[in-house]
């Protein structure tokens, strides 16, 4: 009964749907249905605007990915986390309401192929890559939770997993998210976040117009290697060279998880803008979200603000990403299938 062989319905592009349904109008109706009314457990017998015969055939050949919602947790600030089981793989997806638009935070792997010392997902180990159809299924489910008037028009690949280690599926999902007529997100509003896997970063930057976020998290190789072991393979200079060579056509987000007493010195704040010279970038300072037994120390708000100001004085746009949904373990680095 493996659905892996068949392309899932959620992974079909507009062009593929048009071809299989015999008309672009039907394909548009099918996509409209998916993003408006999806996701049932399996495809219905009829979809408005799609001829019955073609739909019946498509339905058999391209089922929905197997999915089950295990839990839904809503935090006081409106951030909502859904725990899903996708064909046996447990993942979490987060909807973060914003003032005008909401953001969906997607998982790209069940568990993670990287072992960042501070991240709760890393503790799970790696189960498997998610398919493009499973990534889209998360978006379909999460976007329906957006509050009225604040549609989910931003997507970040900052949930579980290292997107660059599942690049084919992530690139397909980005294509699907940005395709007209639905859901037609702007590539600038789809951000793929990486722990810094250089060869795949290059491929991503060549293949996609979507935004890139790099989780830098340190300004020296010595510190970075302690918390992100793969830095031994792709050190900071290599990361910067990659951005300088391949990412000058867009603004890259530099994620900097701030730990008290580890990467928060005035020297770090001074080095960061210098490292980023020649890279169109903005920095997001993310206060460390504690997870059990990590041994890292969260900075207090004053430390966060003074670090942010010091980096900004170096001439680079720098914002603090204050945590959302911490009490439901939905904030950065807290996704660990605990529900
Ligand atoms: N593997 C990708 C995407 C998932 S992590 C990456 O590394 O970018 C998304 C963001 O959460 C990254 O910037 C990561 O550095 C940050 N993060 C991980 N654990 C965290 C924690 N405990 N507190 C705050 N941010 C964390």
CSV table of C-alpha atoms in Angstrom, one decimal, residues 3-297:
chain,number,residue,atom,x,y,z
A,3,UNK,CA,2.1,5.6,-1.4
A,4,UNK,CA,5.7,6.5,-1.9
A,5,UNK,CA,5.6,5.2,-5.5
A,6,UNK,CA,2.8,7.4,-6.5
A,7,UNK,CA,3.0,11.1,-6.5
A,8,UNK,CA,0.7,12.4,-3.8
A,9,UNK,CA,-2.1,14.7,-4.9
A,10,UNK,CA,-0.6,17.5,-2.8
A,11,UNK,CA,2.7,17.2,-4.7
A,12,UNK,CA,1.1,17.7,-8.2
A,13,UNK,CA,1.9,21.0,-9.9
A,14,UNK,CA,-0.7,23.0,-11.7
A,15,UNK,CA,0.8,21.9,-15.0
A,16,UNK,CA,0.7,18.2,-14.0
A,17,UNK,CA,-2.9,18.6,-12.7
A,18,UNK,CA,-3.9,20.3,-15.9
A,19,UNK,CA,-2.5,17.5,-17.9
A,20,UNK,CA,-4.1,14.7,-15.8
A,21,UNK,CA,-7.4,16.4,-15.6
A,22,UNK,CA,-7.4,17.4,-19.2
A,23,UNK,CA,-7.9,21.1,-18.6
A,24,UNK,CA,-6.4,24.1,-16.7
A,25,UNK,CA,-9.8,25.1,-15.5
A,26,UNK,CA,-10.3,21.8,-13.7
A,27,UNK,CA,-6.8,21.9,-12.3
A,28,UNK,CA,-7.5,25.4,-10.9
A,29,UNK,CA,-10.7,24.1,-9.4
A,30,UNK,CA,-8.9,21.2,-7.8
A,31,UNK,CA,-6.2,23.4,-6.3
A,32,UNK,CA,-8.8,25.9,-5.1
A,33,UNK,CA,-10.6,23.0,-3.3
A,34,UNK,CA,-7.3,21.8,-1.7
A,35,UNK,CA,-6.3,25.2,-0.3
A,36,UNK,CA,-9.8,26.1,0.7
A,37,UNK,CA,-11.3,22.9,2.0
A,38,UNK,CA,-8.5,20.4,2.4
A,39,UNK,CA,-7.4,18.2,4.1
A,40,UNK,CA,-9.8,15.2,4.5
A,41,UNK,CA,-8.4,11.8,5.3
A,42,UNK,CA,-8.8,10.8,1.7
A,43,UNK,CA,-9.8,12.5,-1.5
A,44,UNK,CA,-13.6,12.9,-1.8
A,45,UNK,CA,-15.6,11.5,-4.7
A,46,UNK,CA,-16.4,14.8,-6.2
A,47,UNK,CA,-14.7,18.2,-6.3
A,48,UNK,CA,-16.7,21.2,-7.6
A,49,UNK,CA,-15.7,22.2,-11.1
A,50,UNK,CA,-13.8,19.0,-11.9
A,51,UNK,CA,-15.3,16.5,-14.4
A,52,UNK,CA,-16.2,13.3,-12.6
A,53,UNK,CA,-14.4,10.8,-15.0
A,54,UNK,CA,-11.0,12.6,-14.8
A,55,UNK,CA,-11.3,13.1,-11.1
A,56,UNK,CA,-12.1,9.4,-10.5
A,57,UNK,CA,-8.9,8.4,-12.3
A,58,UNK,CA,-6.7,11.0,-10.6
A,59,UNK,CA,-8.1,10.1,-7.2
A,60,UNK,CA,-6.9,6.5,-7.6
A,61,UNK,CA,-3.5,7.3,-8.9
A,62,UNK,CA,-2.7,10.3,-6.7
A,63,UNK,CA,-4.0,9.8,-3.2
A,64,UNK,CA,-3.4,12.2,-0.3
A,65,UNK,CA,-0.4,11.5,1.8
A,66,UNK,CA,-1.3,9.4,4.8
A,67,UNK,CA,-1.8,11.8,7.7
A,68,UNK,CA,-3.3,12.0,11.2
A,69,UNK,CA,-3.5,14.9,13.6
A,70,UNK,CA,-2.2,13.7,17.0
A,71,UNK,CA,-2.7,17.0,18.9
A,72,UNK,CA,-3.3,20.7,18.6
A,73,UNK,CA,-2.0,23.1,21.2
A,74,UNK,CA,-2.7,26.8,21.2
A,75,UNK,CA,-0.6,29.3,23.2
A,76,UNK,CA,-1.9,32.6,24.7
A,77,UNK,CA,-0.3,34.6,21.9
A,78,UNK,CA,-2.3,32.7,19.3
A,79,UNK,CA,0.7,30.5,18.2
A,80,UNK,CA,-0.7,27.1,17.4
A,81,UNK,CA,1.3,23.9,17.1
A,82,UNK,CA,-0.1,20.8,15.5
A,83,UNK,CA,1.5,17.4,16.0
A,84,UNK,CA,1.1,15.2,13.0
A,85,UNK,CA,1.8,11.6,12.1
A,86,UNK,CA,2.7,11.4,8.4
A,87,UNK,CA,2.8,7.8,7.2
A,88,UNK,CA,4.3,6.7,10.6
A,89,UNK,CA,6.6,9.8,11.0
A,90,UNK,CA,5.8,12.2,13.8
A,91,UNK,CA,6.4,15.9,13.0
A,92,UNK,CA,5.2,19.2,14.3
A,93,UNK,CA,4.0,22.3,12.4
A,94,UNK,CA,3.4,25.7,13.8
A,95,UNK,CA,1.1,28.6,12.8
A,96,UNK,CA,2.3,32.0,14.1
A,97,UNK,CA,-0.2,34.8,13.6
A,98,UNK,CA,1.2,38.2,12.7
A,99,UNK,CA,-0.4,41.6,12.6
A,100,UNK,CA,-1.3,41.4,8.9
A,101,UNK,CA,-0.2,37.9,7.8
A,102,UNK,CA,0.4,34.7,9.6
A,103,UNK,CA,3.5,32.5,9.2
A,104,UNK,CA,3.5,28.7,8.9
A,105,UNK,CA,6.6,27.0,10.2
A,106,UNK,CA,7.1,23.7,8.3
A,107,UNK,CA,9.1,20.6,9.1
A,108,UNK,CA,11.3,19.1,6.4
A,109,UNK,CA,12.4,15.9,8.2
A,110,UNK,CA,11.1,13.6,10.9
A,111,UNK,CA,13.9,14.2,13.4
A,112,UNK,CA,17.0,15.8,12.0
A,113,UNK,CA,20.2,14.8,10.2
A,114,UNK,CA,22.3,17.4,12.1
A,115,UNK,CA,23.2,17.4,15.7
A,116,UNK,CA,23.2,20.9,17.0
A,117,UNK,CA,23.9,20.7,20.7
A,118,UNK,CA,21.2,23.2,21.7
A,119,UNK,CA,18.3,22.0,19.7
A,120,UNK,CA,15.6,19.7,21.1
A,121,UNK,CA,14.8,18.2,17.6
A,122,UNK,CA,18.4,16.9,17.3
A,123,UNK,CA,17.8,14.7,20.4
A,124,UNK,CA,15.3,12.7,18.4
A,125,UNK,CA,17.9,11.5,15.9
A,126,UNK,CA,16.9,11.1,12.3
A,127,UNK,CA,13.9,9.1,11.2
A,128,UNK,CA,13.3,10.1,7.5
A,129,UNK,CA,13.0,12.8,5.0
A,130,UNK,CA,9.5,14.1,4.3
A,131,UNK,CA,8.1,14.1,0.8
A,132,UNK,CA,7.1,17.2,-1.0
A,133,UNK,CA,3.5,16.1,-0.7
A,134,UNK,CA,3.9,15.7,3.1
A,135,UNK,CA,5.4,19.2,3.4
A,136,UNK,CA,2.5,20.7,1.4
A,137,UNK,CA,0.0,18.8,3.5
A,138,UNK,CA,1.5,20.6,6.6
A,139,UNK,CA,0.9,23.9,4.9
A,140,UNK,CA,-2.6,23.1,3.9
A,141,UNK,CA,-3.5,22.1,7.5
A,142,UNK,CA,-1.7,24.9,9.2
A,143,UNK,CA,-3.0,27.7,7.0
A,144,UNK,CA,-6.5,26.9,7.9
A,145,UNK,CA,-5.7,27.9,11.5
A,146,UNK,CA,-4.8,31.5,10.5
A,147,UNK,CA,-7.1,34.1,12.2
A,148,UNK,CA,-9.5,35.9,9.9
A,149,UNK,CA,-7.9,38.7,7.9
A,150,UNK,CA,-4.4,37.5,8.7
A,151,UNK,CA,-3.8,34.8,6.0
A,152,UNK,CA,-0.9,32.5,6.1
A,153,UNK,CA,1.2,34.1,3.4
A,154,UNK,CA,4.6,33.5,4.9
A,155,UNK,CA,6.3,30.2,5.2
A,156,UNK,CA,9.5,29.3,7.0
A,157,UNK,CA,11.3,26.0,6.9
A,158,UNK,CA,12.3,26.3,10.5
A,159,UNK,CA,10.5,23.4,12.0
A,160,UNK,CA,12.0,20.0,12.4
A,161,UNK,CA,14.9,18.9,10.2
A,162,UNK,CA,17.6,20.3,8.0
A,163,UNK,CA,16.0,21.3,4.7
A,164,UNK,CA,19.3,21.2,2.8
A,165,UNK,CA,19.7,17.5,3.6
A,166,UNK,CA,16.3,16.9,1.9
A,167,UNK,CA,16.8,19.4,-0.9
A,168,UNK,CA,14.9,17.7,-3.7
A,169,UNK,CA,11.7,17.5,-1.8
A,170,UNK,CA,12.2,21.0,-0.3
A,171,UNK,CA,12.7,22.6,-3.7
A,172,UNK,CA,9.6,20.8,-5.0
A,173,UNK,CA,7.6,22.1,-2.1
A,174,UNK,CA,8.9,25.7,-2.6
A,175,UNK,CA,7.9,25.4,-6.3
A,176,UNK,CA,4.4,24.3,-5.3
A,177,UNK,CA,4.0,27.0,-2.6
A,178,UNK,CA,4.9,29.7,-5.0
A,179,UNK,CA,3.0,28.5,-8.0
A,180,UNK,CA,0.0,30.3,-9.5
A,181,UNK,CA,-2.9,30.1,-9.3
A,182,UNK,CA,-2.7,28.6,-5.8
A,183,UNK,CA,-1.3,29.2,-3.2
A,184,UNK,CA,1.0,31.6,-5.1
A,185,UNK,CA,3.1,32.8,-2.2
A,186,UNK,CA,5.8,35.3,-3.0
A,187,UNK,CA,9.2,33.6,-3.2
A,188,UNK,CA,10.5,36.4,-0.9
A,189,UNK,CA,8.0,35.2,1.7
A,190,UNK,CA,9.2,31.6,1.6
A,191,UNK,CA,12.3,31.2,3.7
A,192,UNK,CA,14.4,28.0,3.9
A,193,UNK,CA,16.6,27.9,6.9
A,194,UNK,CA,19.8,25.9,7.0
A,195,UNK,CA,22.4,25.0,9.6
A,196,UNK,CA,25.0,25.7,6.9
A,197,UNK,CA,25.3,22.7,4.5
A,198,UNK,CA,27.5,24.4,1.9
A,199,UNK,CA,27.1,22.3,-1.3
A,200,UNK,CA,23.3,22.2,-1.0
A,201,UNK,CA,23.2,25.9,-0.1
A,202,UNK,CA,24.8,26.6,-3.5
A,203,UNK,CA,22.4,24.4,-5.3
A,204,UNK,CA,19.5,26.0,-3.5
A,205,UNK,CA,20.6,29.5,-4.4
A,206,UNK,CA,21.0,28.6,-8.0
A,207,UNK,CA,17.7,26.7,-8.3
A,208,UNK,CA,15.3,28.9,-6.3
A,209,UNK,CA,14.3,32.5,-5.8
A,210,UNK,CA,13.1,31.8,-2.2
A,211,UNK,CA,14.8,33.4,0.7
A,212,UNK,CA,17.6,31.7,2.6
A,213,UNK,CA,18.2,31.9,6.4
A,214,UNK,CA,21.5,30.8,7.7
A,215,UNK,CA,21.8,29.7,11.3
A,216,UNK,CA,25.1,31.1,12.1
A,217,UNK,CA,24.9,31.2,15.9
A,218,UNK,CA,28.6,32.0,16.5
A,219,UNK,CA,31.3,34.3,15.2
A,220,UNK,CA,34.3,32.0,15.6
A,221,UNK,CA,34.8,28.5,14.3
A,222,UNK,CA,35.9,27.4,17.8
A,223,UNK,CA,32.6,28.3,19.3
A,224,UNK,CA,30.5,27.2,16.3
A,225,UNK,CA,32.0,23.8,16.1
A,226,UNK,CA,31.2,23.2,19.8
A,227,UNK,CA,27.5,23.8,19.2
A,228,UNK,CA,27.2,22.8,15.5
A,229,UNK,CA,29.5,19.9,14.8
A,230,UNK,CA,29.2,20.1,11.0
A,231,UNK,CA,31.0,23.4,11.2
A,232,UNK,CA,34.2,21.3,11.0
A,233,UNK,CA,33.2,20.5,7.4
A,234,UNK,CA,31.8,23.9,6.4
A,235,UNK,CA,33.5,26.6,8.6
A,236,UNK,CA,32.3,30.2,8.8
A,237,UNK,CA,34.6,31.5,6.0
A,238,UNK,CA,33.2,28.9,3.6
A,239,UNK,CA,29.6,30.0,4.6
A,240,UNK,CA,30.4,33.6,4.0
A,241,UNK,CA,32.1,32.9,0.7
A,242,UNK,CA,29.1,30.9,-0.4
A,243,UNK,CA,26.8,33.9,0.4
A,244,UNK,CA,29.1,36.4,-1.2
A,245,UNK,CA,29.3,34.4,-4.4
A,246,UNK,CA,25.8,33.0,-4.8
A,247,UNK,CA,23.4,35.1,-2.7
A,248,UNK,CA,23.9,38.7,-3.8
A,249,UNK,CA,20.5,38.6,-5.6
A,250,UNK,CA,18.4,38.5,-2.4
A,251,UNK,CA,18.5,39.4,1.2
A,252,UNK,CA,19.7,36.5,3.4
A,253,UNK,CA,18.6,36.2,7.0
A,254,UNK,CA,21.3,35.4,9.5
A,255,UNK,CA,19.9,33.6,12.5
A,256,UNK,CA,21.9,34.1,15.7
A,257,UNK,CA,20.7,32.1,18.7
A,258,UNK,CA,22.0,34.0,21.7
A,259,UNK,CA,23.3,32.1,24.7
A,260,UNK,CA,24.5,33.8,27.8
A,261,UNK,CA,28.2,33.5,28.3
A,262,UNK,CA,28.9,31.7,25.1
A,263,UNK,CA,28.4,33.9,22.0
A,264,UNK,CA,27.2,37.2,23.4
A,265,UNK,CA,30.4,39.2,24.1
A,266,UNK,CA,31.0,42.7,22.7
A,267,UNK,CA,33.7,41.1,20.5
A,268,UNK,CA,31.1,38.8,19.0
A,269,UNK,CA,28.8,41.8,18.4
A,270,UNK,CA,31.6,43.6,16.6
A,271,UNK,CA,32.8,40.6,14.6
A,272,UNK,CA,29.3,39.7,13.2
A,273,UNK,CA,28.9,42.8,10.9
A,274,UNK,CA,32.5,42.4,9.7
A,275,UNK,CA,31.9,38.8,8.8
A,276,UNK,CA,28.9,39.8,6.8
A,277,UNK,CA,30.6,42.5,4.7
A,278,UNK,CA,29.6,42.1,1.1
A,279,UNK,CA,26.5,40.0,1.9
A,280,UNK,CA,23.1,41.6,1.7
A,281,UNK,CA,21.9,40.3,5.0
A,282,UNK,CA,19.9,41.1,8.1
A,283,UNK,CA,20.4,39.5,11.4
A,284,UNK,CA,17.8,37.9,13.6
A,285,UNK,CA,18.8,37.5,17.2
A,286,UNK,CA,16.9,34.5,18.7
A,287,UNK,CA,17.1,34.3,22.5
A,288,UNK,CA,17.9,30.7,23.4
A,289,UNK,CA,14.8,28.7,24.3
A,290,UNK,CA,15.7,26.4,27.1
A,291,UNK,CA,15.2,22.7,26.6
A,292,UNK,CA,15.8,20.2,29.3
A,293,UNK,CA,19.3,19.1,30.0
A,294,UNK,CA,20.9,21.2,27.3
A,295,UNK,CA,23.3,22.9,29.7
A,296,UNK,CA,23.0,26.2,27.8
A,297,UNK,CA,21.9,29.4,29.5
